[in-house]
Amino acid sequence: MARLVMKFGGTSVADIDRIRNVAHHVKREVDAGHEVAVVVSAMAGKTNELVAWCRAASPMHDAREYDAVVAAGEQVTSGLLAITLEGMGIDARSWQGWQLPILTSDAHASARILDINGAELIKRFKERKQVAVISGFQGIHKDTGRITTLGRGGSDTSAVAIAAAIQADRCDIYTDVDGVYTTDPRVVPRARRMDKIAFEEMLEFASLGAKVLQVRSVELGMVHKVKIFVRSSFDKPEDIDPHGTPPGTLICDEEDIVEQQVVTGIAFSKDEAQISVRHVPDRPGIAAAIFGPLAEASINVDMIVQNVSADNATTDLTFTVPASDYQRSLDVLGKSKSAIGFDRIDGATDVAKVSVIGIGMRSHAGVAADAFKALAGRNINIRAITTSEIKFSVLIDAAYTELAVRTLHSLYGLDK
Ligand code: ADP
Ligand code: ASP
Ligand code: MG
């Protein structure tokens, strides 16, 4: 007997037939004698619809009310799955974030989970084998009691946090692909599924654009040592061998990976915007004058490139921000124009960041140089570069994203 968290994403619960399929997966585990907590997302497309309604009601809406609206998608799915399970003769009930409760910070729309009370769930597992069906993505602020949400893709984080709270043996993330691939299999059909990936690498994949797991879910898994397994919800429940290992990817410690490649995979993100601040005075304090106001506005700056001044007087400073913060960044910088003393700002939103990830890069030189050569061979211009111990990223024109990803995927021998 094991204690399991099973998380199902939006595509996996997109309609009543798929919810019924999910219920059969849950039944399979219940029949095998396991204690089960299920975490569900909103039905595919619902969260986008709710977000759009908030924007239509008022572009400058209160984030607390936004959370009250967008958390509703998950409430519908948890109720529907509990109804379906009950219809199949399985003892089940739905739980909203405020009912457990899942206590969070007050950062509405991107709240952090602070504490989850799993005692009642465990009691019900023990007393009556009841299946808990929990709405992902939502919680309540610990002081105000207002509904919060965890940021897009946040149901992954709900699932891992619940797994930690109830000391689950495993957290299975059921999604519309059967694991974590060397890159997005929708873009590169020759991408390979990995049997295992280290937490550190998965963190990079998630933060650099692979949306298969939300970054915070990986962070939490790493800290609380949760066994996270990514697998497909589209496998037929009746075809799964209860004693075998299904196809999927285990997120594990680096030491548990026997054959380490230099490059593990490629991630990309089109959610980038480039800002170049032209002719800023080349003197101490300029970076602080530019990035201070952006930080105060909670805008995350990513790649930063600054040239050494040619004339000892002025220089250009280029950096990237999330595309959704582009206009706000321009407004913030515009207000600080006299304090910074720049000449003009150039910007672009048709850019993409392509990243190469691999723990093996720590001990191998020349990995990035090979990529620059291969991209040049395809006539792809690099606008900016950043590197760290286990990854490097290049900023390129968005139109070349797929070509760049495929080129690098082949270059590092990742094609199947
Ligand atoms: P869910 O709705 O189940 O949470 P998501 O759409 O959030 O699913 O995440 C799954 C998607 O992530 C896949 O459909 C795939 O296109 C995308 N993806 C991006 N990079 C990768 C990768 N390296 N491996 C697997 N999937 C990836
Ligand atoms: N429904 C939320 C979203 O679409 C949370 C999730 O699916 O993980 O972002
Ligand atoms: Mg997701």
Coordinates of C-alpha atoms and ligand atoms in Angstrom, one line a residue:
M1 CA 0.0 0.0 0.0
A2 CA 1.3 3.4 -1.0
R3 CA 0.1 7.0 -0.6
L4 CA -0.1 8.8 -3.9
V5 CA -0.8 12.2 -5.3
M6 CA -2.2 12.1 -8.8
K7 CA -2.3 15.5 -10.7
F8 CA -4.2 15.9 -13.9
G9 CA -3.7 19.0 -16.1
G10 CA -6.2 20.9 -18.3
T11 CA -6.1 18.8 -21.4
S12 CA -6.5 15.7 -19.3
V13 CA -9.8 16.9 -17.9
A14 CA -11.0 18.9 -20.9
D15 CA -14.5 17.3 -21.1
I16 CA -16.7 14.8 -19.3
D17 CA -15.2 11.8 -21.2
R18 CA -11.7 12.7 -20.2
I19 CA -12.8 13.2 -16.6
R20 CA -14.3 9.7 -16.8
N21 CA -10.9 8.5 -18.1
V22 CA -9.2 10.2 -15.2
A23 CA -11.6 8.6 -12.8
H24 CA -10.6 5.2 -14.2
H25 CA -7.0 6.0 -13.5
V26 CA -7.9 6.9 -9.9
K27 CA -9.9 3.7 -9.6
R28 CA -6.9 1.7 -10.8
E29 CA -4.8 3.0 -7.9
V30 CA -7.6 2.7 -5.4
D31 CA -8.2 -0.9 -6.5
A32 CA -4.5 -1.6 -6.0
G33 CA -5.0 -0.6 -2.3
H34 CA -3.4 2.8 -2.4
E35 CA -4.4 6.0 -0.6
V36 CA -5.1 8.7 -3.2
A37 CA -5.2 12.4 -3.3
V38 CA -6.0 13.8 -6.7
V39 CA -5.2 17.4 -7.8
V40 CA -7.0 18.8 -10.8
S41 CA -6.6 21.8 -13.1
A42 CA -9.4 23.7 -14.8
M43 CA -10.7 22.2 -18.0
A44 CA -8.6 23.2 -21.0
G45 CA -9.0 26.8 -22.0
K46 CA -11.2 27.7 -19.0
T47 CA -8.5 29.7 -17.1
N48 CA -7.7 31.7 -20.2
E49 CA -11.4 32.4 -20.6
L50 CA -11.7 33.6 -17.0
V51 CA -8.5 35.7 -17.3
A52 CA -10.0 37.3 -20.5
W53 CA -13.2 38.1 -18.6
C54 CA -11.3 39.9 -15.9
R55 CA -9.4 42.0 -18.5
A56 CA -12.7 42.8 -20.4
A57 CA -14.4 43.9 -17.1
S58 CA -11.5 46.2 -16.4
P59 CA -7.9 46.3 -17.6
M60 CA -6.8 47.7 -14.2
H61 CA -8.6 45.1 -12.1
D62 CA -7.9 44.3 -8.4
A63 CA -5.7 41.2 -8.2
R64 CA -7.7 39.9 -5.3
E65 CA -10.8 39.8 -7.4
Y66 CA -8.9 38.4 -10.3
D67 CA -8.0 35.5 -8.0
A68 CA -11.6 35.0 -6.9
V69 CA -12.5 34.7 -10.6
V70 CA -9.7 32.5 -12.0
A71 CA -9.8 30.1 -9.1
A72 CA -13.3 29.1 -10.2
G73 CA -12.1 26.9 -13.0
E74 CA -10.5 24.3 -10.7
Q75 CA -13.6 24.3 -8.4
V76 CA -15.7 23.0 -11.3
T77 CA -13.3 20.2 -12.2
S78 CA -12.8 19.0 -8.6
G79 CA -16.6 18.8 -8.2
L80 CA -17.1 17.0 -11.5
L81 CA -14.4 14.4 -10.8
A82 CA -15.8 13.7 -7.3
I83 CA -19.3 13.2 -8.8
T84 CA -17.8 10.8 -11.4
L85 CA -15.9 8.8 -8.8
E86 CA -19.0 8.6 -6.5
G87 CA -20.9 7.4 -9.6
M88 CA -18.4 4.6 -9.9
G89 CA -18.9 3.6 -6.3
I90 CA -15.7 5.2 -5.0
D91 CA -15.8 7.2 -1.8
A92 CA -14.6 10.6 -2.8
R93 CA -15.1 14.3 -2.0
S94 CA -13.9 17.6 -3.4
W95 CA -11.7 20.1 -1.5
Q96 CA -11.2 23.8 -2.3
G97 CA -8.0 25.6 -1.2
W98 CA -9.9 27.4 1.6
Q99 CA -11.3 24.2 2.9
L100 CA -8.2 22.2 3.6
P101 CA -6.8 24.9 4.0
I102 CA -3.9 25.7 1.7
L103 CA -2.4 28.8 3.3
T104 CA -0.4 31.1 1.0
S105 CA 1.3 34.5 1.0
D106 CA -0.7 37.5 -0.2
A107 CA 1.0 37.9 -3.5
H108 CA -2.3 37.6 -5.4
A109 CA -2.0 35.9 -8.9
S110 CA 1.5 34.5 -7.9
A111 CA 1.1 33.5 -4.3
R112 CA 3.5 31.1 -2.5
I113 CA 2.2 28.1 -0.5
L114 CA 3.2 28.5 3.2
D115 CA 1.4 25.7 4.9
I116 CA -1.1 22.9 4.1
N117 CA -3.0 21.0 6.7
G118 CA -3.0 17.4 5.5
A119 CA -4.3 15.9 8.8
E120 CA -8.0 15.6 7.7
L121 CA -7.0 13.9 4.4
I122 CA -4.9 11.3 6.2
K123 CA -7.7 10.7 8.8
R124 CA -10.1 10.0 6.0
F125 CA -7.7 7.7 4.1
K126 CA -7.3 5.7 7.3
E127 CA -11.0 5.7 8.4
R128 CA -12.8 5.1 5.1
K129 CA -10.2 5.1 2.2
Q130 CA -11.8 8.3 0.9
V131 CA -10.3 9.8 -2.2
A132 CA -9.5 13.5 -1.8
V133 CA -10.1 15.5 -5.0
I134 CA -8.4 18.8 -4.5
S135 CA -8.6 22.0 -6.7
G136 CA -5.1 22.9 -7.8
F137 CA -3.8 26.5 -8.4
Q138 CA -5.6 28.0 -5.4
G139 CA -5.3 28.7 -1.7
I140 CA -6.2 31.4 0.8
H141 CA -4.1 34.1 2.3
K142 CA -3.3 33.2 5.9
D143 CA -4.4 36.5 7.4
T144 CA -7.1 38.0 5.2
G145 CA -8.7 34.7 4.2
R146 CA -9.0 35.9 0.6
I147 CA -8.7 33.4 -2.2
T148 CA -5.3 33.4 -3.9
T149 CA -3.9 31.7 -7.0
L150 CA -0.3 30.4 -7.5
G151 CA 0.5 31.7 -11.0
R152 CA -0.1 30.0 -14.4
G153 CA 0.6 26.3 -14.3
G154 CA 0.3 26.4 -10.5
S155 CA -1.6 23.1 -10.1
D156 CA 1.8 21.3 -10.5
T157 CA 2.9 23.2 -7.4
S158 CA -0.3 22.4 -5.5
A159 CA 0.3 18.7 -6.2
V160 CA 3.9 18.7 -5.0
A161 CA 3.1 20.7 -1.9
I162 CA 0.2 18.4 -1.0
A163 CA 2.5 15.4 -1.6
A164 CA 5.0 16.9 0.9
A165 CA 2.2 17.7 3.4
I166 CA 0.7 14.2 3.4
Q167 CA 4.1 12.5 3.1
A168 CA 3.1 10.8 -0.1
D169 CA 5.3 8.1 -1.6
R170 CA 5.0 9.6 -5.0
C171 CA 3.5 12.5 -6.9
D172 CA 2.4 11.5 -10.4
I173 CA 2.0 14.4 -12.8
Y174 CA -0.4 13.1 -15.5
T175 CA -0.3 15.3 -18.6
D176 CA -0.7 15.3 -22.4
V177 CA 2.8 14.0 -23.1
D178 CA 4.3 10.8 -21.6
G179 CA 7.2 12.5 -19.8
V180 CA 9.9 15.1 -20.0
Y181 CA 11.6 15.2 -23.4
T182 CA 15.0 16.5 -24.6
T183 CA 12.9 19.5 -26.0
D184 CA 9.3 20.2 -26.6
P185 CA 8.1 17.2 -28.6
R186 CA 5.5 19.4 -30.4
V187 CA 8.3 21.4 -32.0
V188 CA 10.9 18.7 -32.5
P189 CA 9.2 15.3 -33.3
R190 CA 12.6 13.7 -33.0
A191 CA 12.9 14.7 -29.3
R192 CA 13.5 11.8 -26.9
R193 CA 11.8 11.1 -23.7
M194 CA 14.2 10.9 -20.7
D195 CA 13.7 8.2 -18.1
K196 CA 15.2 10.4 -15.4
I197 CA 16.2 14.1 -15.1
A198 CA 18.0 15.7 -12.2
F199 CA 16.1 18.4 -10.1
E200 CA 18.7 21.0 -11.0
E201 CA 18.2 20.4 -14.7
M202 CA 14.5 20.3 -14.4
L203 CA 14.6 23.6 -12.6
E204 CA 16.4 25.1 -15.6
F205 CA 14.0 23.5 -18.1
A206 CA 11.0 24.8 -16.3
S207 CA 12.4 28.3 -15.7
L208 CA 13.6 28.6 -19.3
G209 CA 10.3 27.9 -20.9
A210 CA 9.4 24.1 -20.9
K211 CA 5.9 24.4 -19.4
V212 CA 5.6 20.7 -18.5
L213 CA 6.2 21.6 -14.8
Q214 CA 5.8 24.9 -13.1
V215 CA 9.2 26.1 -11.7
R216 CA 8.0 26.3 -8.1
S217 CA 6.8 22.7 -8.1
V218 CA 10.3 21.6 -9.0
E219 CA 11.8 23.8 -6.2
L220 CA 9.4 22.3 -3.7
G221 CA 10.1 18.8 -4.8
M222 CA 13.8 19.4 -4.4
V223 CA 13.5 20.8 -0.9
H224 CA 11.0 18.3 0.4
K225 CA 12.4 15.3 -1.5
V226 CA 9.2 14.5 -3.3
K227 CA 9.4 11.7 -5.9
I228 CA 7.9 13.4 -9.0
F229 CA 7.0 11.3 -11.9
V230 CA 5.7 12.8 -15.2
R231 CA 3.5 10.5 -17.3
S232 CA 0.6 10.5 -19.7
S233 CA -3.1 10.6 -18.8
F234 CA -3.9 9.3 -22.3
D235 CA -2.6 5.8 -21.6
K236 CA -5.6 3.5 -21.3
P237 CA -6.1 2.7 -17.6
E238 CA -6.8 -0.9 -18.4
D239 CA -3.6 -1.3 -20.4
I240 CA -1.4 -0.3 -17.5
D241 CA 0.4 -3.2 -15.8
P242 CA 0.0 -2.7 -12.0
H243 CA 3.4 -4.3 -11.4
G244 CA 5.4 -2.7 -14.2
T245 CA 6.9 0.8 -14.6
P246 CA 4.8 2.9 -17.0
P247 CA 6.5 5.2 -19.6
G248 CA 7.4 8.5 -17.9
T249 CA 10.2 10.6 -16.5
L250 CA 11.3 10.6 -12.8
I251 CA 12.7 13.8 -11.4
C252 CA 15.6 12.7 -9.2
D253 CA 18.9 13.6 -7.5
E254 CA 21.9 14.1 -9.8
E255 CA 23.6 11.1 -8.1
D256 CA 20.8 8.8 -9.3
I257 CA 21.6 9.4 -13.0
V258 CA 24.1 6.9 -14.2
E259 CA 24.8 8.0 -17.8
Q260 CA 25.2 11.8 -17.7
Q261 CA 25.2 13.6 -21.1
V262 CA 27.0 16.9 -21.6
V263 CA 23.8 18.5 -22.9
T264 CA 20.5 17.2 -21.6
G265 CA 18.1 19.2 -23.6
I266 CA 17.0 22.5 -25.2
A267 CA 14.3 24.9 -23.9
F268 CA 12.9 28.0 -25.5
S269 CA 10.6 30.8 -24.6
K270 CA 8.9 33.3 -26.9
D271 CA 7.6 35.2 -23.9
E272 CA 10.5 37.7 -24.1
A273 CA 11.0 41.3 -25.0
Q274 CA 14.2 43.2 -25.6
I275 CA 14.9 46.7 -24.3
S276 CA 18.0 48.7 -25.3
V277 CA 18.7 51.9 -23.4
R278 CA 20.8 54.0 -25.7
H279 CA 23.6 56.4 -24.8
V280 CA 23.5 56.2 -21.0
P281 CA 26.3 57.9 -19.2
D282 CA 29.1 55.4 -18.4
R283 CA 29.4 56.1 -14.7
P284 CA 28.9 54.3 -11.4
G285 CA 25.3 54.0 -10.4
I286 CA 23.7 53.8 -13.8
A287 CA 22.8 50.1 -13.6
A288 CA 21.1 50.8 -10.2
A289 CA 19.2 53.8 -11.7
I290 CA 17.9 51.6 -14.5
F291 CA 17.2 48.3 -12.7
G292 CA 16.1 49.8 -9.3
P293 CA 12.8 51.2 -10.6
L294 CA 12.1 48.1 -12.6
A295 CA 12.6 45.9 -9.5
E296 CA 10.3 48.2 -7.5
A297 CA 7.7 47.6 -10.2
S298 CA 8.2 43.8 -9.7
I299 CA 9.5 43.4 -13.2
N300 CA 11.9 40.5 -13.6
V301 CA 14.9 41.4 -15.7
D302 CA 16.7 38.5 -17.3
M303 CA 19.5 38.8 -19.8
I304 CA 21.7 41.9 -19.4
V305 CA 24.3 43.1 -21.9
Q306 CA 26.4 46.2 -21.4
N307 CA 29.1 47.4 -23.7
V308 CA 32.4 48.9 -22.6
S309 CA 32.1 52.5 -23.6
A310 CA 34.0 53.4 -26.8
D311 CA 34.3 57.1 -26.0
N312 CA 34.5 56.9 -22.2
A313 CA 31.3 58.9 -22.0
T314 CA 28.3 56.9 -22.9
T315 CA 27.3 53.3 -23.6
D316 CA 24.2 51.1 -24.5
L317 CA 22.6 48.8 -22.1
T318 CA 20.4 45.9 -23.4
F319 CA 18.2 43.5 -21.3
T320 CA 15.2 41.3 -21.6
V321 CA 11.9 41.3 -19.6
P322 CA 8.8 39.1 -19.9
A323 CA 6.8 40.1 -23.0
S324 CA 3.8 40.8 -20.7
D325 CA 5.8 43.4 -18.8
Y326 CA 7.2 45.2 -21.9
Q327 CA 4.9 48.2 -22.0
R328 CA 5.1 48.6 -18.2
S329 CA 8.9 48.5 -18.4
L330 CA 8.9 51.3 -21.0
D331 CA 6.6 53.4 -18.9
V332 CA 8.8 52.9 -15.8
L333 CA 12.0 53.8 -17.7
G334 CA 10.3 56.8 -19.3
K335 CA 9.5 58.2 -15.9
S336 CA 13.1 57.8 -14.8
K337 CA 14.5 59.4 -18.0
S338 CA 16.1 62.4 -16.4
A339 CA 17.5 60.4 -13.5
I340 CA 19.1 57.9 -15.9
G341 CA 20.0 60.4 -18.6
F342 CA 19.6 58.2 -21.6
D343 CA 19.1 59.3 -25.2
R344 CA 16.4 57.0 -26.4
I345 CA 15.0 53.5 -25.9
D346 CA 14.7 50.8 -28.6
G347 CA 12.6 47.7 -28.0
A348 CA 11.5 44.5 -29.7
T349 CA 8.9 41.9 -28.8
D350 CA 9.5 39.6 -31.7
V351 CA 12.4 37.9 -29.9
A352 CA 12.9 34.4 -28.4
K353 CA 15.3 32.9 -25.9
V354 CA 16.7 29.5 -26.7
S355 CA 18.6 27.7 -23.9
V356 CA 20.9 24.7 -23.8
I357 CA 20.9 22.8 -20.5
G358 CA 23.2 20.1 -19.1
I359 CA 24.9 19.4 -15.8
G360 CA 27.8 18.0 -17.8
M361 CA 28.6 21.5 -19.0
R362 CA 30.2 22.1 -15.6
S363 CA 33.2 20.1 -16.7
H364 CA 33.2 20.5 -20.5
A365 CA 34.5 23.6 -22.3
G366 CA 33.5 24.7 -25.8
V367 CA 29.8 23.6 -25.6
A368 CA 28.5 27.1 -26.2
A369 CA 31.1 27.8 -28.9
D370 CA 29.8 24.9 -30.9
A371 CA 26.3 26.3 -30.7
F372 CA 27.4 29.8 -31.9
K373 CA 29.0 28.2 -34.9
A374 CA 26.0 26.0 -35.7
L375 CA 23.6 29.0 -35.5
A376 CA 25.9 31.1 -37.7
G377 CA 25.8 28.3 -40.2
R378 CA 22.0 28.8 -40.3
N379 CA 22.4 32.6 -40.6
I380 CA 20.7 33.1 -37.2
N381 CA 21.9 36.3 -35.6
I382 CA 22.5 36.3 -31.8
R383 CA 21.3 39.4 -30.1
A384 CA 22.4 38.6 -26.5
I385 CA 24.0 35.7 -24.7
T386 CA 24.0 34.6 -21.0
T387 CA 25.7 31.7 -19.4
S388 CA 25.7 30.0 -16.1
E389 CA 27.2 26.8 -14.7
I390 CA 24.7 24.3 -16.3
K391 CA 23.1 26.3 -19.1
F392 CA 23.6 29.0 -21.7
S393 CA 20.9 31.1 -23.5
V394 CA 20.9 33.1 -26.7
L395 CA 18.4 35.7 -27.7
I396 CA 17.4 35.5 -31.3
D397 CA 14.6 36.7 -33.7
A398 CA 11.4 34.8 -32.8
A399 CA 10.9 33.8 -36.4
Y400 CA 14.0 31.5 -36.1
T401 CA 13.0 29.8 -32.9
E402 CA 12.1 26.4 -34.3
L403 CA 15.0 26.3 -36.7
A404 CA 17.4 27.2 -33.8
V405 CA 16.0 24.6 -31.5
R406 CA 16.1 21.8 -34.2
T407 CA 19.7 22.8 -35.1
L408 CA 20.9 22.7 -31.6
H409 CA 19.0 19.5 -30.8
S410 CA 20.8 17.7 -33.7
L411 CA 24.2 19.4 -32.9
Y412 CA 24.3 17.8 -29.4
G413 CA 23.2 14.4 -30.6
L414 CA 19.8 14.5 -29.0
D415 CA 17.7 13.4 -32.0
K416 CA 16.3 9.9 -31.8
Ligands
ADP1 P1 -1.0 20.3 -18.3 O1 -2.2 21.0 -18.8 O2 -1.1 18.9 -18.1 O3 -0.4 21.0 -17.0 P2 1.0 21.7 -19.9 O4 0.4 22.2 -21.2 O5 1.1 22.7 -18.8 O6 0.2 20.5 -19.4 O7 2.4 21.1 -20.1 C1 2.6 20.0 -21.0 C2 3.2 20.6 -22.3 O8 4.5 21.0 -22.1 C3 3.3 19.6 -23.4 O9 2.1 19.5 -24.2 C4 4.5 20.1 -24.3 O10 4.1 20.7 -25.5 C5 5.1 21.1 -23.4 N1 6.6 20.9 -23.2 C6 7.5 21.9 -23.4 N2 8.8 21.4 -23.3 C7 8.6 20.1 -23.0 C8 9.6 19.1 -22.7 N3 10.9 19.3 -22.7 N4 9.1 17.8 -22.4 C9 7.8 17.6 -22.4 N5 6.8 18.5 -22.7 C10 7.2 19.8 -23.0
ASP2 N1 -5.6 26.3 -14.6 C1 -4.3 27.0 -14.2 C2 -3.7 27.5 -15.5 O1 -4.2 27.3 -16.6 C3 -3.4 26.2 -13.4 C4 -2.9 24.9 -14.1 O2 -3.4 24.4 -15.0 O3 -1.9 24.4 -13.6 O4 -2.7 28.1 -15.4
MG3 MG 0.7 22.8 -16.7

